[in-house]
Amino acid sequence: MANTRQAARPLSPHLQIYRFTITMAMSIIHRITGGALYFGTLLLAWWLLSVAMGPDAYALFQTVAGSWFGKLVLFGYTWALLNHMVSGLRYLVWDNIRAFDLKSADVMSWGAVIVGVVLTIVTWVLAYELKGVL
Amino acid sequence: MAASGNFVRPSKPVKSATRAFRRQRATALALVPLALILVAVIVALSGTDYETARHYLGNPLVAIFLVLLVGAGVVHMRIGMMEIIDDYVPNAFLRHLTLLANYAFAIAVGLGCLYAVAKIAIGF
């Protein structure tokens, strides 16, 4: 390894001099939201188990989920889920070698960012509007 | 990086990697409607009292939906985390250990959810 770089050969550029692209940002965000959703399944399990276990367990879940911190986590979970879903649709398209040019890739990635945020906000507006309907 | 000099051996045969690739896409497709339904169910049930939540989650259609969601979700998240582990854990021993933990986590979450759904729907 030590002798492989002998003369002033061009070095490959490192992270800090790469131009920001939305595709690279969405790539790592897809992985991070995926990882977050992985551990977020514990929340789904807790919710279902609390209903299965009885009123006391459910009351505890509601207290935590209804607190400001709980709501913050749930808001983040909602965004992570919807962003990961819309972002993942791009990969399903690209897997088929469609819309693979730079322009389409950029448009789809920005589209995924916007649709993910809009769906998250719509979800929470609906959640507050429909409170107590059932 | 840690991989310099020694080749990072794949943790699984190539055939099973192709199977994982296909499964990841199939479950991804299934999870699009399932995730949207989950969001709708959570929105509908957010802030409801215990009896209401139990009543609606015990509905056969909702219970079947939850089984499908958990089934597809557990496979999808297990493969996704496997890809992350394969990318970032070059040490073979540590990788196998984390892959094992990954399996255990997926199975535990899956069984926990399915137990809850069964208990709510059937009521044992």
PDB file of C-alpha atoms in Angstrom:
ATOM      1  CA  MET A   1       0.000   0.000   0.000  1.00  0.00           C
ATOM      2  CA  ALA A   2       2.704   2.503   0.960  1.00  0.00           C
ATOM      3  CA  ASN A   3       4.419   2.481  -2.424  1.00  0.00           C
ATOM      4  CA  THR A   4       1.400   2.651  -4.650  1.00  0.00           C
ATOM      5  CA  ARG A   5       1.348   6.452  -4.700  1.00  0.00           C
ATOM      6  CA  GLN A   6       4.749   7.299  -6.137  1.00  0.00           C
ATOM      7  CA  ALA A   7       4.640  10.459  -8.223  1.00  0.00           C
ATOM      8  CA  ALA A   8       2.232  13.383  -8.387  1.00  0.00           C
ATOM      9  CA  ARG A   9      -0.563  11.335  -9.797  1.00  0.00           C
ATOM     10  CA  PRO A  10      -4.057  12.819  -9.709  1.00  0.00           C
ATOM     11  CA  LEU A  11      -5.869  11.867  -6.522  1.00  0.00           C
ATOM     12  CA  SER A  12      -9.526  11.025  -6.508  1.00  0.00           C
ATOM     13  CA  PRO A  13     -11.568  13.907  -5.121  1.00  0.00           C
ATOM     14  CA  HIS A  14     -12.734  13.609  -1.549  1.00  0.00           C
ATOM     15  CA  LEU A  15     -16.156  14.334  -0.060  1.00  0.00           C
ATOM     16  CA  GLN A  16     -15.747  18.036   0.664  1.00  0.00           C
ATOM     17  CA  ILE A  17     -15.070  19.028  -2.937  1.00  0.00           C
ATOM     18  CA  TYR A  18     -17.976  17.135  -4.462  1.00  0.00           C
ATOM     19  CA  ARG A  19     -20.770  19.366  -5.677  1.00  0.00           C
ATOM     20  CA  PHE A  20     -23.977  18.791  -3.748  1.00  0.00           C
ATOM     21  CA  THR A  21     -26.524  16.804  -5.711  1.00  0.00           C
ATOM     22  CA  ILE A  22     -30.035  15.952  -4.569  1.00  0.00           C
ATOM     23  CA  THR A  23     -29.589  12.362  -5.682  1.00  0.00           C
ATOM     24  CA  MET A  24     -26.656  11.821  -3.313  1.00  0.00           C
ATOM     25  CA  ALA A  25     -28.505  13.513  -0.452  1.00  0.00           C
ATOM     26  CA  MET A  26     -31.618  11.420  -1.032  1.00  0.00           C
ATOM     27  CA  SER A  27     -29.488   8.298  -1.300  1.00  0.00           C
ATOM     28  CA  ILE A  28     -28.102   8.649   2.214  1.00  0.00           C
ATOM     29  CA  ILE A  29     -31.422   9.955   3.551  1.00  0.00           C
ATOM     30  CA  HIS A  30     -33.090   6.821   2.180  1.00  0.00           C
ATOM     31  CA  ARG A  31     -30.647   4.698   4.135  1.00  0.00           C
ATOM     32  CA  ILE A  32     -30.976   6.786   7.315  1.00  0.00           C
ATOM     33  CA  THR A  33     -34.799   6.814   7.219  1.00  0.00           C
ATOM     34  CA  GLY A  34     -34.693   3.062   6.558  1.00  0.00           C
ATOM     35  CA  GLY A  35     -32.554   2.574   9.659  1.00  0.00           C
ATOM     36  CA  ALA A  36     -34.847   4.815  11.700  1.00  0.00           C
ATOM     37  CA  LEU A  37     -37.939   2.933  10.526  1.00  0.00           C
ATOM     38  CA  TYR A  38     -36.208  -0.327  11.448  1.00  0.00           C
ATOM     39  CA  PHE A  39     -36.047   0.716  15.099  1.00  0.00           C
ATOM     40  CA  GLY A  40     -39.334   2.593  14.765  1.00  0.00           C
ATOM     41  CA  THR A  41     -41.097  -0.752  14.360  1.00  0.00           C
ATOM     42  CA  LEU A  42     -40.681  -1.017  18.132  1.00  0.00           C
ATOM     43  CA  LEU A  43     -43.216   1.805  18.402  1.00  0.00           C
ATOM     44  CA  LEU A  44     -45.678  -0.106  16.223  1.00  0.00           C
ATOM     45  CA  ALA A  45     -45.100  -3.226  18.329  1.00  0.00           C
ATOM     46  CA  TRP A  46     -45.585  -1.233  21.533  1.00  0.00           C
ATOM     47  CA  TRP A  47     -48.808   0.316  20.253  1.00  0.00           C
ATOM     48  CA  LEU A  48     -50.307  -3.049  19.197  1.00  0.00           C
ATOM     49  CA  LEU A  49     -49.130  -4.823  22.360  1.00  0.00           C
ATOM     50  CA  SER A  50     -50.514  -2.069  24.584  1.00  0.00           C
ATOM     51  CA  VAL A  51     -53.954  -2.512  23.011  1.00  0.00           C
ATOM     52  CA  ALA A  52     -53.630  -6.293  23.413  1.00  0.00           C
ATOM     53  CA  MET A  53     -52.564  -5.999  27.057  1.00  0.00           C
ATOM     54  CA  GLY A  54     -55.359  -3.796  28.349  1.00  0.00           C
ATOM     55  CA  PRO A  55     -56.494  -0.276  29.320  1.00  0.00           C
ATOM     56  CA  ASP A  56     -53.573   0.445  31.688  1.00  0.00           C
ATOM     57  CA  ALA A  57     -50.893  -0.422  29.138  1.00  0.00           C
ATOM     58  CA  TYR A  58     -52.791   1.556  26.494  1.00  0.00           C
ATOM     59  CA  ALA A  59     -53.080   4.566  28.797  1.00  0.00           C
ATOM     60  CA  LEU A  60     -49.313   4.528  29.313  1.00  0.00           C
ATOM     61  CA  PHE A  61     -48.737   4.388  25.557  1.00  0.00           C
ATOM     62  CA  GLN A  62     -51.150   7.279  25.013  1.00  0.00           C
ATOM     63  CA  THR A  63     -49.487   9.394  27.687  1.00  0.00           C
ATOM     64  CA  VAL A  64     -46.069   8.939  26.104  1.00  0.00           C
ATOM     65  CA  ALA A  65     -47.297   9.245  22.503  1.00  0.00           C
ATOM     66  CA  GLY A  66     -49.380  12.299  23.376  1.00  0.00           C
ATOM     67  CA  SER A  67     -46.539  14.193  25.082  1.00  0.00           C
ATOM     68  CA  TRP A  68     -44.638  16.817  23.098  1.00  0.00           C
ATOM     69  CA  PHE A  69     -41.659  14.492  22.827  1.00  0.00           C
ATOM     70  CA  GLY A  70     -43.860  11.611  21.726  1.00  0.00           C
ATOM     71  CA  LYS A  71     -45.485  13.797  19.088  1.00  0.00           C
ATOM     72  CA  LEU A  72     -42.078  14.946  17.863  1.00  0.00           C
ATOM     73  CA  VAL A  73     -40.931  11.343  17.480  1.00  0.00           C
ATOM     74  CA  LEU A  74     -44.188  10.365  15.769  1.00  0.00           C
ATOM     75  CA  PHE A  75     -43.934  13.341  13.414  1.00  0.00           C
ATOM     76  CA  GLY A  76     -40.397  12.285  12.518  1.00  0.00           C
ATOM     77  CA  TYR A  77     -41.583   8.694  12.116  1.00  0.00           C
ATOM     78  CA  THR A  78     -44.372   9.815   9.774  1.00  0.00           C
ATOM     79  CA  TRP A  79     -41.952  11.811   7.646  1.00  0.00           C
ATOM     80  CA  ALA A  80     -39.345   9.007   7.637  1.00  0.00           C
ATOM     81  CA  LEU A  81     -41.972   6.481   6.509  1.00  0.00           C
ATOM     82  CA  LEU A  82     -43.487   8.650   3.770  1.00  0.00           C
ATOM     83  CA  ASN A  83     -40.117   9.968   2.561  1.00  0.00           C
ATOM     84  CA  HIS A  84     -38.693   6.439   2.464  1.00  0.00           C
ATOM     85  CA  MET A  85     -41.747   5.246   0.541  1.00  0.00           C
ATOM     86  CA  VAL A  86     -41.702   8.000  -2.106  1.00  0.00           C
ATOM     87  CA  SER A  87     -37.908   7.848  -2.336  1.00  0.00           C
ATOM     88  CA  GLY A  88     -38.081   4.076  -2.749  1.00  0.00           C
ATOM     89  CA  LEU A  89     -40.441   4.452  -5.717  1.00  0.00           C
ATOM     90  CA  ARG A  90     -37.551   6.115  -7.591  1.00  0.00           C
ATOM     91  CA  TYR A  91     -35.421   3.036  -7.075  1.00  0.00           C
ATOM     92  CA  LEU A  92     -38.171   0.798  -8.429  1.00  0.00           C
ATOM     93  CA  VAL A  93     -38.227   2.960 -11.583  1.00  0.00           C
ATOM     94  CA  TRP A  94     -34.428   3.038 -11.861  1.00  0.00           C
ATOM     95  CA  ASP A  95     -34.208  -0.729 -11.340  1.00  0.00           C
ATOM     96  CA  ASN A  96     -35.901  -1.001 -14.727  1.00  0.00           C
ATOM     97  CA  ILE A  97     -33.350   1.361 -16.332  1.00  0.00           C
ATOM     98  CA  ARG A  98     -36.001   3.988 -16.849  1.00  0.00           C
ATOM     99  CA  ALA A  99     -35.660   7.751 -16.221  1.00  0.00           C
ATOM    100  CA  PHE A 100     -31.981   7.175 -15.598  1.00  0.00           C
ATOM    101  CA  ASP A 101     -30.628  10.393 -17.155  1.00  0.00           C
ATOM    102  CA  LEU A 102     -29.336  13.156 -14.853  1.00  0.00           C
ATOM    103  CA  LYS A 103     -32.219  15.527 -15.472  1.00  0.00           C
ATOM    104  CA  SER A 104     -34.902  12.907 -14.722  1.00  0.00           C
ATOM    105  CA  ALA A 105     -32.999  11.673 -11.690  1.00  0.00           C
ATOM    106  CA  ASP A 106     -32.802  15.211 -10.272  1.00  0.00           C
ATOM    107  CA  VAL A 107     -36.458  15.971 -10.967  1.00  0.00           C
ATOM    108  CA  MET A 108     -37.596  12.704  -9.400  1.00  0.00           C
ATOM    109  CA  SER A 109     -35.422  13.239  -6.335  1.00  0.00           C
ATOM    110  CA  TRP A 110     -36.662  16.784  -5.710  1.00  0.00           C
ATOM    111  CA  GLY A 111     -40.170  15.502  -6.369  1.00  0.00           C
ATOM    112  CA  ALA A 112     -39.682  12.831  -3.719  1.00  0.00           C
ATOM    113  CA  VAL A 113     -38.520  15.450  -1.182  1.00  0.00           C
ATOM    114  CA  ILE A 114     -41.546  17.648  -1.842  1.00  0.00           C
ATOM    115  CA  VAL A 115     -44.141  14.852  -1.981  1.00  0.00           C
ATOM    116  CA  GLY A 116     -42.719  13.336   1.227  1.00  0.00           C
ATOM    117  CA  VAL A 117     -43.061  16.619   3.126  1.00  0.00           C
ATOM    118  CA  VAL A 118     -46.517  17.400   1.697  1.00  0.00           C
ATOM    119  CA  LEU A 119     -47.857  13.916   2.569  1.00  0.00           C
ATOM    120  CA  THR A 120     -46.479  14.262   6.109  1.00  0.00           C
ATOM    121  CA  ILE A 121     -48.195  17.614   6.636  1.00  0.00           C
ATOM    122  CA  VAL A 122     -51.459  16.345   5.112  1.00  0.00           C
ATOM    123  CA  THR A 123     -51.319  13.338   7.457  1.00  0.00           C
ATOM    124  CA  TRP A 124     -50.944  15.496  10.554  1.00  0.00           C
ATOM    125  CA  VAL A 125     -53.585  18.004   9.499  1.00  0.00           C
ATOM    126  CA  LEU A 126     -55.968  15.091   8.939  1.00  0.00           C
ATOM    127  CA  ALA A 127     -55.008  13.554  12.290  1.00  0.00           C
ATOM    128  CA  TYR A 128     -55.972  16.784  14.103  1.00  0.00           C
ATOM    129  CA  GLU A 129     -59.058  17.450  11.971  1.00  0.00           C
ATOM    130  CA  LEU A 130     -60.409  13.913  12.408  1.00  0.00           C
ATOM    131  CA  LYS A 131     -59.695  13.680  16.118  1.00  0.00           C
ATOM    132  CA  GLY A 132     -62.604  12.055  17.903  1.00  0.00           C
ATOM    133  CA  VAL A 133     -64.460  11.019  14.741  1.00  0.00           C
ATOM    134  CA  LEU A 134     -64.443   7.309  15.613  1.00  0.00           C
TER     135      LEU A 134
ATOM    136  CA  MET B   1     -10.511   1.860   5.234  1.00  0.00           C
ATOM    137  CA  ALA B   2     -10.529  -1.430   7.042  1.00  0.00           C
ATOM    138  CA  ALA B   3     -11.110  -3.266   3.796  1.00  0.00           C
ATOM    139  CA  SER B   4      -7.695  -2.276   2.366  1.00  0.00           C
ATOM    140  CA  GLY B   5      -5.520  -5.284   1.756  1.00  0.00           C
ATOM    141  CA  ASN B   6      -8.016  -7.947   2.614  1.00  0.00           C
ATOM    142  CA  PHE B   7     -10.995  -8.708   0.478  1.00  0.00           C
ATOM    143  CA  VAL B   8     -14.354  -8.352   2.196  1.00  0.00           C
ATOM    144  CA  ARG B   9     -15.948 -11.737   1.742  1.00  0.00           C
ATOM    145  CA  PRO B  10     -19.656 -11.735   1.056  1.00  0.00           C
ATOM    146  CA  SER B  11     -21.639 -12.985   4.040  1.00  0.00           C
ATOM    147  CA  LYS B  12     -23.856 -15.094   1.808  1.00  0.00           C
ATOM    148  CA  PRO B  13     -23.748 -16.978  -1.460  1.00  0.00           C
ATOM    149  CA  VAL B  14     -24.470 -14.974  -4.591  1.00  0.00           C
ATOM    150  CA  LYS B  15     -27.734 -16.812  -5.312  1.00  0.00           C
ATOM    151  CA  SER B  16     -29.242 -15.772  -1.995  1.00  0.00           C
ATOM    152  CA  ALA B  17     -28.124 -12.200  -2.705  1.00  0.00           C
ATOM    153  CA  THR B  18     -30.218 -12.245  -5.887  1.00  0.00           C
ATOM    154  CA  ARG B  19     -33.121 -13.654  -3.910  1.00  0.00           C
ATOM    155  CA  ALA B  20     -32.702 -10.893  -1.315  1.00  0.00           C
ATOM    156  CA  PHE B  21     -32.630  -8.283  -4.100  1.00  0.00           C
ATOM    157  CA  ARG B  22     -35.884  -9.593  -5.568  1.00  0.00           C
ATOM    158  CA  ARG B  23     -37.564  -9.947  -2.167  1.00  0.00           C
ATOM    159  CA  GLN B  24     -36.572  -6.413  -1.234  1.00  0.00           C
ATOM    160  CA  ARG B  25     -38.276  -5.070  -4.391  1.00  0.00           C
ATOM    161  CA  ALA B  26     -41.353  -7.272  -4.031  1.00  0.00           C
ATOM    162  CA  THR B  27     -41.890  -6.280  -0.392  1.00  0.00           C
ATOM    163  CA  ALA B  28     -41.192  -2.628  -1.279  1.00  0.00           C
ATOM    164  CA  LEU B  29     -44.002  -2.711  -3.829  1.00  0.00           C
ATOM    165  CA  ALA B  30     -46.347  -4.428  -1.355  1.00  0.00           C
ATOM    166  CA  LEU B  31     -45.456  -1.920   1.362  1.00  0.00           C
ATOM    167  CA  VAL B  32     -46.512   1.112  -0.696  1.00  0.00           C
ATOM    168  CA  PRO B  33     -50.267   0.526  -0.215  1.00  0.00           C
ATOM    169  CA  LEU B  34     -49.702  -1.152   3.165  1.00  0.00           C
ATOM    170  CA  ALA B  35     -47.774   1.837   4.561  1.00  0.00           C
ATOM    171  CA  LEU B  36     -50.438   4.249   3.301  1.00  0.00           C
ATOM    172  CA  ILE B  37     -53.168   2.160   4.952  1.00  0.00           C
ATOM    173  CA  LEU B  38     -51.119   2.066   8.170  1.00  0.00           C
ATOM    174  CA  VAL B  39     -50.906   5.859   8.175  1.00  0.00           C
ATOM    175  CA  ALA B  40     -54.681   6.040   7.601  1.00  0.00           C
ATOM    176  CA  VAL B  41     -55.375   3.567  10.422  1.00  0.00           C
ATOM    177  CA  ILE B  42     -53.101   5.456  12.834  1.00  0.00           C
ATOM    178  CA  VAL B  43     -54.677   8.795  11.858  1.00  0.00           C
ATOM    179  CA  ALA B  44     -58.164   7.337  12.410  1.00  0.00           C
ATOM    180  CA  LEU B  45     -57.233   5.815  15.774  1.00  0.00           C
ATOM    181  CA  SER B  46     -54.997   8.580  17.143  1.00  0.00           C
ATOM    182  CA  GLY B  47     -56.280   9.799  20.468  1.00  0.00           C
ATOM    183  CA  THR B  48     -59.168   7.342  20.664  1.00  0.00           C
ATOM    184  CA  ASP B  49     -60.041   5.593  23.917  1.00  0.00           C
ATOM    185  CA  TYR B  50     -59.115   1.995  24.654  1.00  0.00           C
ATOM    186  CA  GLU B  51     -62.431   0.377  23.703  1.00  0.00           C
ATOM    187  CA  THR B  52     -62.556   2.144  20.329  1.00  0.00           C
ATOM    188  CA  ALA B  53     -58.944   1.278  19.492  1.00  0.00           C
ATOM    189  CA  ARG B  54     -59.472  -2.361  20.431  1.00  0.00           C
ATOM    190  CA  HIS B  55     -62.754  -2.545  18.545  1.00  0.00           C
ATOM    191  CA  TYR B  56     -61.316  -1.270  15.263  1.00  0.00           C
ATOM    192  CA  LEU B  57     -57.988  -3.116  15.504  1.00  0.00           C
ATOM    193  CA  GLY B  58     -59.979  -6.309  16.161  1.00  0.00           C
ATOM    194  CA  ASN B  59     -61.913  -5.917  12.908  1.00  0.00           C
ATOM    195  CA  PRO B  60     -60.998  -8.927  10.712  1.00  0.00           C
ATOM    196  CA  LEU B  61     -60.060  -6.748   7.724  1.00  0.00           C
ATOM    197  CA  VAL B  62     -57.814  -4.531   9.845  1.00  0.00           C
ATOM    198  CA  ALA B  63     -56.273  -7.612  11.497  1.00  0.00           C
ATOM    199  CA  ILE B  64     -55.522  -9.216   8.106  1.00  0.00           C
ATOM    200  CA  PHE B  65     -54.064  -5.925   6.893  1.00  0.00           C
ATOM    201  CA  LEU B  66     -51.810  -5.773   9.971  1.00  0.00           C
ATOM    202  CA  VAL B  67     -50.594  -9.349   9.401  1.00  0.00           C
ATOM    203  CA  LEU B  68     -49.689  -8.487   5.792  1.00  0.00           C
ATOM    204  CA  LEU B  69     -48.004  -5.250   6.879  1.00  0.00           C
ATOM    205  CA  VAL B  70     -45.937  -6.941   9.582  1.00  0.00           C
ATOM    206  CA  GLY B  71     -45.029  -9.841   7.274  1.00  0.00           C
ATOM    207  CA  ALA B  72     -43.831  -7.649   4.420  1.00  0.00           C
ATOM    208  CA  GLY B  73     -42.317  -5.080   6.773  1.00  0.00           C
ATOM    209  CA  VAL B  74     -40.234  -7.563   8.724  1.00  0.00           C
ATOM    210  CA  VAL B  75     -38.749  -9.103   5.550  1.00  0.00           C
ATOM    211  CA  HIS B  76     -38.089  -5.664   4.035  1.00  0.00           C
ATOM    212  CA  MET B  77     -36.395  -4.233   7.123  1.00  0.00           C
ATOM    213  CA  ARG B  78     -34.320  -7.383   7.687  1.00  0.00           C
ATOM    214  CA  ILE B  79     -32.902  -7.253   4.145  1.00  0.00           C
ATOM    215  CA  GLY B  80     -32.395  -3.485   4.314  1.00  0.00           C
ATOM    216  CA  MET B  81     -30.429  -3.713   7.543  1.00  0.00           C
ATOM    217  CA  MET B  82     -28.461  -6.645   6.103  1.00  0.00           C
ATOM    218  CA  GLU B  83     -27.364  -4.398   3.227  1.00  0.00           C
ATOM    219  CA  ILE B  84     -26.278  -1.707   5.682  1.00  0.00           C
ATOM    220  CA  ILE B  85     -24.339  -4.249   7.787  1.00  0.00           C
ATOM    221  CA  ASP B  86     -22.693  -5.735   4.687  1.00  0.00           C
ATOM    222  CA  ASP B  87     -21.588  -2.239   3.652  1.00  0.00           C
ATOM    223  CA  TYR B  88     -20.252  -0.972   6.968  1.00  0.00           C
ATOM    224  CA  VAL B  89     -19.003  -3.985   8.964  1.00  0.00           C
ATOM    225  CA  PRO B  90     -15.921  -5.405   7.224  1.00  0.00           C
ATOM    226  CA  ASN B  91     -14.838  -7.663  10.098  1.00  0.00           C
ATOM    227  CA  ALA B  92     -16.271 -11.113   9.351  1.00  0.00           C
ATOM    228  CA  PHE B  93     -16.913 -12.111  12.966  1.00  0.00           C
ATOM    229  CA  LEU B  94     -18.602  -8.816  13.876  1.00  0.00           C
ATOM    230  CA  ARG B  95     -20.603  -8.923  10.657  1.00  0.00           C
ATOM    231  CA  HIS B  96     -21.976 -12.385  11.346  1.00  0.00           C
ATOM    232  CA  LEU B  97     -22.790 -11.329  14.891  1.00  0.00           C
ATOM    233  CA  THR B  98     -24.690  -8.215  13.769  1.00  0.00           C
ATOM    234  CA  LEU B  99     -26.443 -10.167  11.015  1.00  0.00           C
ATOM    235  CA  LEU B 100     -27.570 -12.647  13.658  1.00  0.00           C
ATOM    236  CA  ALA B 101     -28.791  -9.814  15.869  1.00  0.00           C
ATOM    237  CA  ASN B 102     -30.588  -8.411  12.827  1.00  0.00           C
ATOM    238  CA  TYR B 103     -32.456 -11.696  12.364  1.00  0.00           C
ATOM    239  CA  ALA B 104     -33.293 -11.861  16.060  1.00  0.00           C
ATOM    240  CA  PHE B 105     -34.620  -8.285  16.073  1.00  0.00           C
ATOM    241  CA  ALA B 106     -36.784  -8.842  12.994  1.00  0.00           C
ATOM    242  CA  ILE B 107     -38.204 -12.088  14.386  1.00  0.00           C
ATOM    243  CA  ALA B 108     -38.849 -10.558  17.824  1.00  0.00           C
ATOM    244  CA  VAL B 109     -40.639  -7.503  16.423  1.00  0.00           C
ATOM    245  CA  GLY B 110     -42.596  -9.657  13.974  1.00  0.00           C
ATOM    246  CA  LEU B 111     -43.731 -12.170  16.591  1.00  0.00           C
ATOM    247  CA  GLY B 112     -44.535  -9.391  19.078  1.00  0.00           C
ATOM    248  CA  CYS B 113     -46.779  -7.625  16.568  1.00  0.00           C
ATOM    249  CA  LEU B 114     -48.449 -10.829  15.349  1.00  0.00           C
ATOM    250  CA  TYR B 115     -49.101 -11.959  18.935  1.00  0.00           C
ATOM    251  CA  ALA B 116     -50.735  -8.614  19.673  1.00  0.00           C
ATOM    252  CA  VAL B 117     -52.849  -8.691  16.508  1.00  0.00           C
ATOM    253  CA  ALA B 118     -53.975 -12.275  17.222  1.00  0.00           C
ATOM    254  CA  LYS B 119     -54.805 -11.441  20.836  1.00  0.00           C
ATOM    255  CA  ILE B 120     -56.800  -8.364  19.833  1.00  0.00           C
ATOM    256  CA  ALA B 121     -58.658 -10.097  16.984  1.00  0.00           C
ATOM    257  CA  ILE B 122     -59.331 -13.458  18.623  1.00  0.00           C
ATOM    258  CA  GLY B 123     -59.176 -12.404  22.263  1.00  0.00           C
ATOM    259  CA  PHE B 124     -57.407 -15.185  24.145  1.00  0.00           C
TER     260      PHE B 124
END
